[in-house]
PDB file of C-alpha atoms and ligand atoms in Angstrom:
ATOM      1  CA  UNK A   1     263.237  94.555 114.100  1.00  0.00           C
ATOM      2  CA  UNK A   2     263.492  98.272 112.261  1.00  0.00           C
ATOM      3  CA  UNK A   3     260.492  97.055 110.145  1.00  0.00           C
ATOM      4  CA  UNK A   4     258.538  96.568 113.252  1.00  0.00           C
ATOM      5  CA  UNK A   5     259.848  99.643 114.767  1.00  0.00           C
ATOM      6  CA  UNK A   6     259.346 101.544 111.484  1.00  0.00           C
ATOM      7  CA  UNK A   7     255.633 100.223 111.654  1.00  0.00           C
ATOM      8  CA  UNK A   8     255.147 101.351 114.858  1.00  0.00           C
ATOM      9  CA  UNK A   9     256.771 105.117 114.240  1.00  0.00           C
ATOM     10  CA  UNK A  10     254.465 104.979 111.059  1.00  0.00           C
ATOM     11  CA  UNK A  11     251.354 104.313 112.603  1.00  0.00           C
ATOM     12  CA  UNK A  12     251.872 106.596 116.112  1.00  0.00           C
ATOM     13  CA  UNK A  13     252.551 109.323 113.564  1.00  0.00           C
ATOM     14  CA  UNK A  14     248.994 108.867 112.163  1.00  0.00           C
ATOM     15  CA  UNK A  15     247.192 108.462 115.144  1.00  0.00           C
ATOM     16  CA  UNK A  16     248.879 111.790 116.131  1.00  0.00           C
ATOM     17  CA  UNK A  17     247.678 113.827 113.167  1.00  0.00           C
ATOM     18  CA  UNK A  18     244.061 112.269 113.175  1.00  0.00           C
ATOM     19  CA  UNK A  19     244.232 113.400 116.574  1.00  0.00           C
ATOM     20  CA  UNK A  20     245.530 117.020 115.900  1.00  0.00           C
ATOM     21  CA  UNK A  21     242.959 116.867 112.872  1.00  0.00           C
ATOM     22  CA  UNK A  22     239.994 116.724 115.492  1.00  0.00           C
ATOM     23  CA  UNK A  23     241.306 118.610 117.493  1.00  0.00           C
ATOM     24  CA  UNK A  24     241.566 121.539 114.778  1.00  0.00           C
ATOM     25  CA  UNK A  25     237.811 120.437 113.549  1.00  0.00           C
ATOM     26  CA  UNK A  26     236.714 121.175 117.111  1.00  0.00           C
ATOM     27  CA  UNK A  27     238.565 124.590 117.152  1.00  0.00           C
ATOM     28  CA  UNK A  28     236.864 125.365 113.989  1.00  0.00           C
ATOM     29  CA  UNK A  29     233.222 124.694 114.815  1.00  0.00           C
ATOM     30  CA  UNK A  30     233.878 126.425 117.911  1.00  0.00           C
ATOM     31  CA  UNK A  31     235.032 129.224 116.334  1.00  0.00           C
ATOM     32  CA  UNK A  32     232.537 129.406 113.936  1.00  0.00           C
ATOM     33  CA  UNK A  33     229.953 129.342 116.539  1.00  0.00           C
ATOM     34  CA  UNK A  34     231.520 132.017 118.889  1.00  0.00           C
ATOM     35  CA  UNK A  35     230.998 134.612 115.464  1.00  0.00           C
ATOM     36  CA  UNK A  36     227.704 133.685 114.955  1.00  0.00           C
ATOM     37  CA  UNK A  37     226.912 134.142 118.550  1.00  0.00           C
ATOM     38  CA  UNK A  38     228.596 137.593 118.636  1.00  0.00           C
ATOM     39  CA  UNK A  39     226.300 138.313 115.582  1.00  0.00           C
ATOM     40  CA  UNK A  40     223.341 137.737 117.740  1.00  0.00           C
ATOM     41  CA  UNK A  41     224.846 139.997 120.438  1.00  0.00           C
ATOM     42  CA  UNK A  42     225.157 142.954 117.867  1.00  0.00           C
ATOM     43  CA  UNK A  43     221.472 142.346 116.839  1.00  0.00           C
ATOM     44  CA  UNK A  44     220.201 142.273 120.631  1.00  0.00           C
ATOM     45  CA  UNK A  45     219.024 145.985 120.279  1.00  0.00           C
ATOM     46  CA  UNK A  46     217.630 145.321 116.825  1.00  0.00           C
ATOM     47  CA  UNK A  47     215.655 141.834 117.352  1.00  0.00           C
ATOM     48  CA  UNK A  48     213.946 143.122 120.800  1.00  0.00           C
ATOM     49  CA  UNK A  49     212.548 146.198 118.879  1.00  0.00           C
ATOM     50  CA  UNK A  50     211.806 143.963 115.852  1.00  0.00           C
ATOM     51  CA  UNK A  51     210.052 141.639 118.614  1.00  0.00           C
ATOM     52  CA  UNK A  52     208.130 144.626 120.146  1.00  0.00           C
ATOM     53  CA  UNK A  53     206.723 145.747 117.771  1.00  0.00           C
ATOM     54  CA  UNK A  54     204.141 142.258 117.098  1.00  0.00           C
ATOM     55  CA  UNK A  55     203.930 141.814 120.609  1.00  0.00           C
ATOM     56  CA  UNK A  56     202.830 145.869 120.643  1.00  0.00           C
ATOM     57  CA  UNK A  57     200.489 145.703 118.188  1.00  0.00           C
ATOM     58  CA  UNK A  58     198.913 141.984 119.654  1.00  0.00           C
ATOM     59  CA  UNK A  59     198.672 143.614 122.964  1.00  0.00           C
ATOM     60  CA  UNK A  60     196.102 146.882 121.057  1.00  0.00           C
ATOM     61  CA  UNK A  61     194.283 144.243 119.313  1.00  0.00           C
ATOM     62  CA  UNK A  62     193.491 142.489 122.159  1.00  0.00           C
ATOM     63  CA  UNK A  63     192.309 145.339 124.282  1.00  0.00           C
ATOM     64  CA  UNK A  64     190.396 146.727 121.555  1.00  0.00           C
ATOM     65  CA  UNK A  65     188.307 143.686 121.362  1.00  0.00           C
ATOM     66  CA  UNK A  66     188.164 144.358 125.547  1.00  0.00           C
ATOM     67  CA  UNK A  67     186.598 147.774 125.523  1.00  0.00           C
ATOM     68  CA  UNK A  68     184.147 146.958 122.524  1.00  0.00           C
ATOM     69  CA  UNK A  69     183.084 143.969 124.784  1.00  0.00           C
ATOM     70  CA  UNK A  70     182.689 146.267 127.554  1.00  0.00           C
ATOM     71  CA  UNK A  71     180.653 149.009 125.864  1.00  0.00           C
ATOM     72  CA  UNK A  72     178.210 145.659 123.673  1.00  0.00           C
ATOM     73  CA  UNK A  73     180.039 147.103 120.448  1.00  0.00           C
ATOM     74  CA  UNK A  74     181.736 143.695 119.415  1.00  0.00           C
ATOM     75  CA  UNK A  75     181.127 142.335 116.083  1.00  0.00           C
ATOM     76  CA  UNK A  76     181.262 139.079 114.686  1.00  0.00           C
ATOM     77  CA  UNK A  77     183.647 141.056 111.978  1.00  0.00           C
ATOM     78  CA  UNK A  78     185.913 143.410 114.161  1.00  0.00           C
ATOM     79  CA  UNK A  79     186.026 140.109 116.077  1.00  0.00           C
ATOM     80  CA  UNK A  80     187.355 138.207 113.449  1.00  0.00           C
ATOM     81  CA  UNK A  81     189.249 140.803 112.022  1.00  0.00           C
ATOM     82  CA  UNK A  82     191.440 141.242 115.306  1.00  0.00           C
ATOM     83  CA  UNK A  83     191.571 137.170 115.956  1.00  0.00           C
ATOM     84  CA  UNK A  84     193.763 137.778 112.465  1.00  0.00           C
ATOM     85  CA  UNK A  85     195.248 140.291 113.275  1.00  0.00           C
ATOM     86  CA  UNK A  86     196.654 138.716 116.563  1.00  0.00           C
ATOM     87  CA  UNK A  87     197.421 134.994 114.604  1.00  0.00           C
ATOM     88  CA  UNK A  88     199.108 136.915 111.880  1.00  0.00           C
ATOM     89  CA  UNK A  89     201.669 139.124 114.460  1.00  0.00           C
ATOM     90  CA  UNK A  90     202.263 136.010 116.502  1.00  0.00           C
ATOM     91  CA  UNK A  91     203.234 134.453 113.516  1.00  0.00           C
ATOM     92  CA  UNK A  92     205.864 137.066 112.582  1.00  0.00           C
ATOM     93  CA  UNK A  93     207.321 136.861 115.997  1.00  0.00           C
ATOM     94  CA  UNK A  94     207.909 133.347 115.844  1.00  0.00           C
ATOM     95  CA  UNK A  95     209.591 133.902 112.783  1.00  0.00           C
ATOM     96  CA  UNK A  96     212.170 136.158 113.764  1.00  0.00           C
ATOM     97  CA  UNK A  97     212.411 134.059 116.880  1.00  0.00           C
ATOM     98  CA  UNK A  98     213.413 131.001 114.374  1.00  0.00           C
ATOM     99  CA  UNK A  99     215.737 132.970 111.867  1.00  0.00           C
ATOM    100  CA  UNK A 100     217.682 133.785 115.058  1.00  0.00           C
ATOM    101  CA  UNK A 101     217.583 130.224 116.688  1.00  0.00           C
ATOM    102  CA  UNK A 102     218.679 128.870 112.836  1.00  0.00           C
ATOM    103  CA  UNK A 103     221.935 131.482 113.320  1.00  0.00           C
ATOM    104  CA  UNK A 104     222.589 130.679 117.080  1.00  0.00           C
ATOM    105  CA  UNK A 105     222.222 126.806 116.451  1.00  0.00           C
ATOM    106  CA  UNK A 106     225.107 125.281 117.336  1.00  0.00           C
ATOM    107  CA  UNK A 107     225.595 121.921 114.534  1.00  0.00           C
ATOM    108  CA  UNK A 108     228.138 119.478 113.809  1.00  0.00           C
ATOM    109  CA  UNK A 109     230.551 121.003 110.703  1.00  0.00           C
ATOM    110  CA  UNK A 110     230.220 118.808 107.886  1.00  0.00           C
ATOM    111  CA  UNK A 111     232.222 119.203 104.948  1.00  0.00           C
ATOM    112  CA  UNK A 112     231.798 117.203 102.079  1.00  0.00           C
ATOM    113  CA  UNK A 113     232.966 117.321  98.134  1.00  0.00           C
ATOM    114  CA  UNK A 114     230.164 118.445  96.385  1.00  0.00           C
ATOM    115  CA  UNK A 115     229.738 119.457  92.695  1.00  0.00           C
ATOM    116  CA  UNK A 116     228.194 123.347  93.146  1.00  0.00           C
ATOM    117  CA  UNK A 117     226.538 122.487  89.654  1.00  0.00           C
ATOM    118  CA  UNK A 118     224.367 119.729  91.241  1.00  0.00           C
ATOM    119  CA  UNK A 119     223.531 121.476  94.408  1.00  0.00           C
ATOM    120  CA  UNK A 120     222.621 124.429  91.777  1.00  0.00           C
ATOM    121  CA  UNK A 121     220.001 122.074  90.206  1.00  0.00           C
ATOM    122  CA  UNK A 122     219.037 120.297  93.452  1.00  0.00           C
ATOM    123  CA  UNK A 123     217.668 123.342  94.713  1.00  0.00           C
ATOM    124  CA  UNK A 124     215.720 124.183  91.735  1.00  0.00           C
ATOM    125  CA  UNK A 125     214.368 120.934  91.863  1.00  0.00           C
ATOM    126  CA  UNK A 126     213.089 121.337  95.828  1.00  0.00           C
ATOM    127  CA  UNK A 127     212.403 125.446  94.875  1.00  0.00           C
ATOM    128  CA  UNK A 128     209.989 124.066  91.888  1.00  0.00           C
ATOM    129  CA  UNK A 129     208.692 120.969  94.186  1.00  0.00           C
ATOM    130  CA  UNK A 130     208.028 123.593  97.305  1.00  0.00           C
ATOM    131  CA  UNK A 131     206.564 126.659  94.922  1.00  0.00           C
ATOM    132  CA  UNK A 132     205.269 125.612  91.442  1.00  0.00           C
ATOM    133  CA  UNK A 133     204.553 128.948  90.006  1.00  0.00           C
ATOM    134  CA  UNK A 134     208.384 129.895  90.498  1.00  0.00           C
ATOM    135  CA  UNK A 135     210.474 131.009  87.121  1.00  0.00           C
ATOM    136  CA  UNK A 136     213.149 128.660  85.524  1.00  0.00           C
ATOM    137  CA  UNK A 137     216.467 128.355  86.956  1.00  0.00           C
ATOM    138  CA  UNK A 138     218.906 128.496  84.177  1.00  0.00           C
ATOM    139  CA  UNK A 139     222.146 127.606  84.978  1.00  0.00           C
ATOM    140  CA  UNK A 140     225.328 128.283  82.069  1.00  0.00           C
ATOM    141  CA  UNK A 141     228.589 126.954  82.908  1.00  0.00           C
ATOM    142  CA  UNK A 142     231.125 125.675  81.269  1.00  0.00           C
ATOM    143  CA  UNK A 143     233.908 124.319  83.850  1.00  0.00           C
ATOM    144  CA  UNK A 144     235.004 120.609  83.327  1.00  0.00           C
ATOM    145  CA  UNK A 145     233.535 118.734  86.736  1.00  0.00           C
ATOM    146  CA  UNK A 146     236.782 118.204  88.616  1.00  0.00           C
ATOM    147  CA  UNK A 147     236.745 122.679  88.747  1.00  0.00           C
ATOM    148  CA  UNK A 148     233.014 122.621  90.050  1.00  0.00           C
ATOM    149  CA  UNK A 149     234.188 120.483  93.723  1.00  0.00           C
ATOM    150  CA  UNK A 150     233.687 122.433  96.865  1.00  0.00           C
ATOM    151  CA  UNK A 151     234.129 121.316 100.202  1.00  0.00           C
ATOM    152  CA  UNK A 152     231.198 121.883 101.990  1.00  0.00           C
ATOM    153  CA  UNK A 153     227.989 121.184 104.072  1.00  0.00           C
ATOM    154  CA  UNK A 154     225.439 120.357 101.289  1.00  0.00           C
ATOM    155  CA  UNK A 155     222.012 121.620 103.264  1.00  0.00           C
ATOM    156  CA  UNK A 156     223.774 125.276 104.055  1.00  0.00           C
ATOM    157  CA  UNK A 157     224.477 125.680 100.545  1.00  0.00           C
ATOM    158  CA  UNK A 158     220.920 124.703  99.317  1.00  0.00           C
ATOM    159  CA  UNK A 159     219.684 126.708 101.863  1.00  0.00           C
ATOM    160  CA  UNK A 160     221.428 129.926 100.562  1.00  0.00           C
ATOM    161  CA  UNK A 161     220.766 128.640  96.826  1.00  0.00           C
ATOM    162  CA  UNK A 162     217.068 129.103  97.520  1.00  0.00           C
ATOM    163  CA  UNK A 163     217.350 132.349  99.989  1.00  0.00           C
ATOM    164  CA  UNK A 164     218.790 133.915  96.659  1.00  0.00           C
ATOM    165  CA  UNK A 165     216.256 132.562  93.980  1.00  0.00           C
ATOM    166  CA  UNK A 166     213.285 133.544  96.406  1.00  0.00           C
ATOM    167  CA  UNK A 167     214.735 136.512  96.737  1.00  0.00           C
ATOM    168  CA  UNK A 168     215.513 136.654  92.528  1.00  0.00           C
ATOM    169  CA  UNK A 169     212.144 135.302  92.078  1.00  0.00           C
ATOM    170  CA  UNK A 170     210.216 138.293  94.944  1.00  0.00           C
ATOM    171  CA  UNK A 171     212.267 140.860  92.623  1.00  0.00           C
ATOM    172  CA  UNK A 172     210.980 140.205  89.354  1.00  0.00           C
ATOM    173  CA  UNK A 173     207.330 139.652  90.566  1.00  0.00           C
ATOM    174  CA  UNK A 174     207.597 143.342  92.322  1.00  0.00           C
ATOM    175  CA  UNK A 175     208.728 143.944  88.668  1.00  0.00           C
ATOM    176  CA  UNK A 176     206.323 142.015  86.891  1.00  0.00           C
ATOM    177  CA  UNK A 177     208.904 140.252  85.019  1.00  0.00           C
ATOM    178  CA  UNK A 178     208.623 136.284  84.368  1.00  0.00           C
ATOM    179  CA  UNK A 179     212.140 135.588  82.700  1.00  0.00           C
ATOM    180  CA  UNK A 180     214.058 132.529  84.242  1.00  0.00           C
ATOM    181  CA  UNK A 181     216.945 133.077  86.917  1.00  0.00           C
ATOM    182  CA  UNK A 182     220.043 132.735  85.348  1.00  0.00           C
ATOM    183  CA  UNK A 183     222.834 130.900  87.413  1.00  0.00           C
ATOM    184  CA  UNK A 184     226.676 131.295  86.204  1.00  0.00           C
ATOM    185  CA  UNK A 185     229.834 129.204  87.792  1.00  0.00           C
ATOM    186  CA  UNK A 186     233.279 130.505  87.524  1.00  0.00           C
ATOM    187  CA  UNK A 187     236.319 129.436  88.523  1.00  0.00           C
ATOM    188  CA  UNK A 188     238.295 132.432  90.360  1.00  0.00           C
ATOM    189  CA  UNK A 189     241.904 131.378  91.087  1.00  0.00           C
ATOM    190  CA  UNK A 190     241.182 128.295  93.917  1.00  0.00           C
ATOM    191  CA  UNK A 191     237.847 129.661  94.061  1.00  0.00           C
ATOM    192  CA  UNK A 192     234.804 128.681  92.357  1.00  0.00           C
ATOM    193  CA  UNK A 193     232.135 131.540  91.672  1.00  0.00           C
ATOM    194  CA  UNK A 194     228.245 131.475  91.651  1.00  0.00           C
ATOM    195  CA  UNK A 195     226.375 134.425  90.324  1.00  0.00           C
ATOM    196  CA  UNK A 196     222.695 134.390  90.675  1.00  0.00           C
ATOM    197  CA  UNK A 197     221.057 137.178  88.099  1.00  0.00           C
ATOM    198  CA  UNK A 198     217.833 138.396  87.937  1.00  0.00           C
ATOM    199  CA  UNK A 199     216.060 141.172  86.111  1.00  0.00           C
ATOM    200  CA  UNK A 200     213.666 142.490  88.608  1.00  0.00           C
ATOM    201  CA  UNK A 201     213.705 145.983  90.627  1.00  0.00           C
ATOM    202  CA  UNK A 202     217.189 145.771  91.512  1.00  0.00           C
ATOM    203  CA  UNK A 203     217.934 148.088  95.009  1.00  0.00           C
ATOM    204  CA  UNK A 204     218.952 151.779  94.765  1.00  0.00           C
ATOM    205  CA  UNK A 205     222.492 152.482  95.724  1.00  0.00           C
ATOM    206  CA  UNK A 206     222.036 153.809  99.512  1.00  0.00           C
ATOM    207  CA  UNK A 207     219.614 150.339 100.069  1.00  0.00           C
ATOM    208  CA  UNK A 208     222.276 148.258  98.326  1.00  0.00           C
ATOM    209  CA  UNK A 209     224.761 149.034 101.269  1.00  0.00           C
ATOM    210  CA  UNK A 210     222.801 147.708 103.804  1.00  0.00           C
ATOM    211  CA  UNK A 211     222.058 144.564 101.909  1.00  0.00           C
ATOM    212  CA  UNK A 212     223.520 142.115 104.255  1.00  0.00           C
ATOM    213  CA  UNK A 213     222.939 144.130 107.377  1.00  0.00           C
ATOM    214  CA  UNK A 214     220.457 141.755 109.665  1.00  0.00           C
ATOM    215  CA  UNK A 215     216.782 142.956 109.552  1.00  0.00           C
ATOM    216  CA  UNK A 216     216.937 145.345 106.422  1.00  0.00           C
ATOM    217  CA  UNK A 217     213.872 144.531 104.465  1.00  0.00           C
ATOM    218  CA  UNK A 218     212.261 146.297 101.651  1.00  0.00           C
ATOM    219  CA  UNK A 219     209.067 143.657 101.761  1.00  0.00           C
ATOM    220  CA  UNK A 220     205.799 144.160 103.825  1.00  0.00           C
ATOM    221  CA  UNK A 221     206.447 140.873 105.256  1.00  0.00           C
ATOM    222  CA  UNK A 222     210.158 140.549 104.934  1.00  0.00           C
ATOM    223  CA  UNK A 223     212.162 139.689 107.906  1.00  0.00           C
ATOM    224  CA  UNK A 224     215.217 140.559 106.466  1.00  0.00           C
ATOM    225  CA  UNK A 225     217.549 137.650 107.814  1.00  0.00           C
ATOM    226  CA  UNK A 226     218.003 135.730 104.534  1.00  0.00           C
ATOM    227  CA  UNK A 227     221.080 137.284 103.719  1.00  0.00           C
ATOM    228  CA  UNK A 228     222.527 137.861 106.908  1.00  0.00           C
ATOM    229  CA  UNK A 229     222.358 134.253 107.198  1.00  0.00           C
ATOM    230  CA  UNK A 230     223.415 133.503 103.950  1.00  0.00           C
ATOM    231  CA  UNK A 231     226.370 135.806 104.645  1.00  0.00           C
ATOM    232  CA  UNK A 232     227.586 133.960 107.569  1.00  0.00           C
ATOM    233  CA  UNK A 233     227.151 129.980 106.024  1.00  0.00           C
ATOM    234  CA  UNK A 234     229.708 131.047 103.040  1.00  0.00           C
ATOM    235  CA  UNK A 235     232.156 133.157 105.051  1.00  0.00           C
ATOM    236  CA  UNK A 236     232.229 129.963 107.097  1.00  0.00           C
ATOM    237  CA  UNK A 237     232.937 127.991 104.726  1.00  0.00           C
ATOM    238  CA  UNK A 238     235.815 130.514 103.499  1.00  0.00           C
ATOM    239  CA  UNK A 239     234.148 132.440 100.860  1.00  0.00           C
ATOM    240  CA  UNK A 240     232.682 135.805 100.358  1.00  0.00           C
ATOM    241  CA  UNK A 241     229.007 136.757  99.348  1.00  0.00           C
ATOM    242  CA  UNK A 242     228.400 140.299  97.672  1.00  0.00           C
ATOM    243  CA  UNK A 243     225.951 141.923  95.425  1.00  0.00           C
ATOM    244  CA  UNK A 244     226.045 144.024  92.425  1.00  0.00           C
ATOM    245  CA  UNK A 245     223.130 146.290  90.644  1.00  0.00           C
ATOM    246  CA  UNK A 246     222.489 144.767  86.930  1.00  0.00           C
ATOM    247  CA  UNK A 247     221.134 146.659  84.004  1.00  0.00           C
ATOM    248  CA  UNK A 248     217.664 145.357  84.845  1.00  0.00           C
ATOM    249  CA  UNK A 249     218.315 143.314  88.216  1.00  0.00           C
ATOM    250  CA  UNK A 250     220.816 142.458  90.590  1.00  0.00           C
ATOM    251  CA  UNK A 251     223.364 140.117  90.675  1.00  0.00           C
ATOM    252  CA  UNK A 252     224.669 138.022  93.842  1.00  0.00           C
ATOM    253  CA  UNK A 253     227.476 135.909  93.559  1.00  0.00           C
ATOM    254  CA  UNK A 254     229.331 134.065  96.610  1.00  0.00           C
ATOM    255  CA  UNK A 255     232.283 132.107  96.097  1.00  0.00           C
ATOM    256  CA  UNK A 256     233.585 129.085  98.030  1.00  0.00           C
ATOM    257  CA  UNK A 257     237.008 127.458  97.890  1.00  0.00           C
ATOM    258  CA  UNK A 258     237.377 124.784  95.400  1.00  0.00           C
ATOM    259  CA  UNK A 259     238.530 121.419  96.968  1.00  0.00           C
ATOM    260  CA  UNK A 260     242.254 121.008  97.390  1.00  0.00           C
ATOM    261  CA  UNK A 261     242.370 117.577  95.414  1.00  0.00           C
ATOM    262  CA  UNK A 262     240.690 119.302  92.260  1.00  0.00           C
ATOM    263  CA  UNK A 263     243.322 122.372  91.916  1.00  0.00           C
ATOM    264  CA  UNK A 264     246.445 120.179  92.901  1.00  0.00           C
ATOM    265  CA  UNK A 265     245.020 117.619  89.619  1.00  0.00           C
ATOM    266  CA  UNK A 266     243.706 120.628  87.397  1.00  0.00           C
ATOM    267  CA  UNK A 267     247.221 122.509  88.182  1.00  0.00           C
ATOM    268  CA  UNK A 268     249.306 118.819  87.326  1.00  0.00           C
ATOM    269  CA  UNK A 269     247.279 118.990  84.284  1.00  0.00           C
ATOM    270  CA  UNK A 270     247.480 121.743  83.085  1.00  0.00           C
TER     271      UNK A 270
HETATM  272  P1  ADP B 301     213.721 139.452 103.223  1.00  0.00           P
HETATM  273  O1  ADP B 301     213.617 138.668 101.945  1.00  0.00           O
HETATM  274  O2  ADP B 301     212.984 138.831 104.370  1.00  0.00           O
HETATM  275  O3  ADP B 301     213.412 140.925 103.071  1.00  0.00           O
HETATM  276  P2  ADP B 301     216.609 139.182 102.903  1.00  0.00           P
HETATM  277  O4  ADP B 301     217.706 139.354 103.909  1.00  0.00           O
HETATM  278  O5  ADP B 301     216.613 137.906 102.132  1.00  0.00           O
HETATM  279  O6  ADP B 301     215.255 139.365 103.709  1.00  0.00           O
HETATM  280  O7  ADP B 301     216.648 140.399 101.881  1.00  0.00           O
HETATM  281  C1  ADP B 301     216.729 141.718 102.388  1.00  0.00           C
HETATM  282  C2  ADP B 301     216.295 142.732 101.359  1.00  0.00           C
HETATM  283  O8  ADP B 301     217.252 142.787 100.308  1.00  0.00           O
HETATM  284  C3  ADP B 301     214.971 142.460 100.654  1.00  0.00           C
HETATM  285  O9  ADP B 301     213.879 142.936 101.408  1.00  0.00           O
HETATM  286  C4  ADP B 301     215.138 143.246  99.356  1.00  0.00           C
HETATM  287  O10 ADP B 301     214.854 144.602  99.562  1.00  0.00           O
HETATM  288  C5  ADP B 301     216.628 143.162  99.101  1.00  0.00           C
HETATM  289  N1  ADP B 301     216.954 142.157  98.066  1.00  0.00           N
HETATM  290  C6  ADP B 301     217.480 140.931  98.255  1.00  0.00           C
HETATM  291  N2  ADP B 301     217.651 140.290  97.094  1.00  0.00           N
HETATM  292  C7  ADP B 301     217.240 141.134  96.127  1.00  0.00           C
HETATM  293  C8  ADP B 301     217.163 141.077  94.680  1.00  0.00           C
HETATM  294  N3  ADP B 301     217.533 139.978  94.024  1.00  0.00           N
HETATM  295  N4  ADP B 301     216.694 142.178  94.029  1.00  0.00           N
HETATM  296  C9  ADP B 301     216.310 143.283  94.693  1.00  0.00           C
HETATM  297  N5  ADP B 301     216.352 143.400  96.046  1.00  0.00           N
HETATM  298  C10 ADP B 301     216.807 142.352  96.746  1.00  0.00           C
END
């Protein structure tokens, strides 16, 4: 009889926690998504003059190509040359229109062990499958596996792996540099560290501040949400992103916590 009743304590204690567990993963994602979504409400003022501005210059276009109609001074060129114009500026709305929908988007958390050196070499794989002319990524490391486990959602990370060797990569061609990327891992008390270095045109101090800020771009074309959304994916995963200048280069590393099996077994092993 106090086995059975045992059994039954046992098991309603388990159900309880799974349930609390949920219940906590719910709060989380919820969370998560409430910051990203005051974010977007800080950017309003930014995005709808970052929107204008394509929609402005569509709107001259096409009433440029109106008045030459009107007056019989429409060429095939200035006709083709605004038709580009327009396609290109619709283009670059859209964009910004999808970076924010990618931040907004509200997804299931997933949080799986990963080893950070795999995802590292995943996404030089897919950076080298999507862009062949793109420089080596060399990663050096030297933590056993079990200090290289993060808990995390695998497609986030690969997505800020590649923001930051585009970005690497955009840097040394301004430069005209072709060296590979080098990629360090370090383990920072329950942390693990990644440090992505490149030797290309680095950012003067005053620009270097407003690094993460959304919409700073130094590019003709940049948007400049790479690295706000970068910024947000590690924070919510419990780590910190930041930048340093490097003598050439820049350096940006982002940590993320190492899984809570691997320290308890590194720490009873050590
Ligand atoms: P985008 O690439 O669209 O400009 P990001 O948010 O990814 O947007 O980057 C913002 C800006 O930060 C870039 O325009 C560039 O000026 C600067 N930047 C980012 N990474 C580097 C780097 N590795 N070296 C020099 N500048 C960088």
């Amino acid at each position: 009889h106090l086995v059975k009743r045992r059994t039954r304590e046992l098991s309603q204690a388990l159900d309880e926690r799974q349930q609390l567990e949920a219940r906590v993963m719910a709060d989380q994602e919820q969370m998560e998504h409430l910051s990203r979504l005051s974010i977007l409400g800080e950017l309003s003022g930014t995005l709808a003059h970052e929107l204008n501005q394509p929609l402005a210059t569509m709107g001259n276009y096409a009433r440029s190509l109106l008045r030459r109609q009107a007056s019989g001074k429409l060429t095939a060129d200035a006709l083709e040359q605004a038709a580009n114009e327009i396609a290109n500026e619709s283009e670059r709305a859209a964009a910004v229109l999808g970076g924010i929908r990618a931040l907004a988007k509200k997804r299931q958390r997933v949080r799986e062990i990963h080893d950070l050196a795999e995802l590292v070499q995943e996404a030089g794989q897919l950076l080298h499958g999507m862009q062949p002319g793109a420089p080596e990524i060399l990663l050096s490391q030297n933590l056993p596996p079990t200090l290289r486990q993060v808990c995390v959602d695998p497609l986030q990370i690969q997505q800020v792996l590649l923001n930051l060797f585009k970005n690497a990569w955009d840097a040394q061609q301004a430069a005209q540099v072709s060296q590979p990327i080098q990629v360090g891992l370090e383990m920072e008390g329950d942390y693990c560290s990644l440090c992505v270095r490149d030797q290309g045109t680095g950012l003067p101090e005053e620009q270097l501040a407003h690094l993460f800020e959304p919409f700073f771009t130094t590019k003709p074309d940049g948007l400049g949400l790479g690295l706000s959304i970068c910024k947000t994916i590690v924070e919510a995963h419990g780590g910190h992103l930041s930048a340093r200048p490097a003598q050439p280069g820049l350096v940006l590393c982002f940590t993320l916590p190492l899984a809570p099996e691997q320290i308890a077994s590194h720490k009873d092993n050590s």
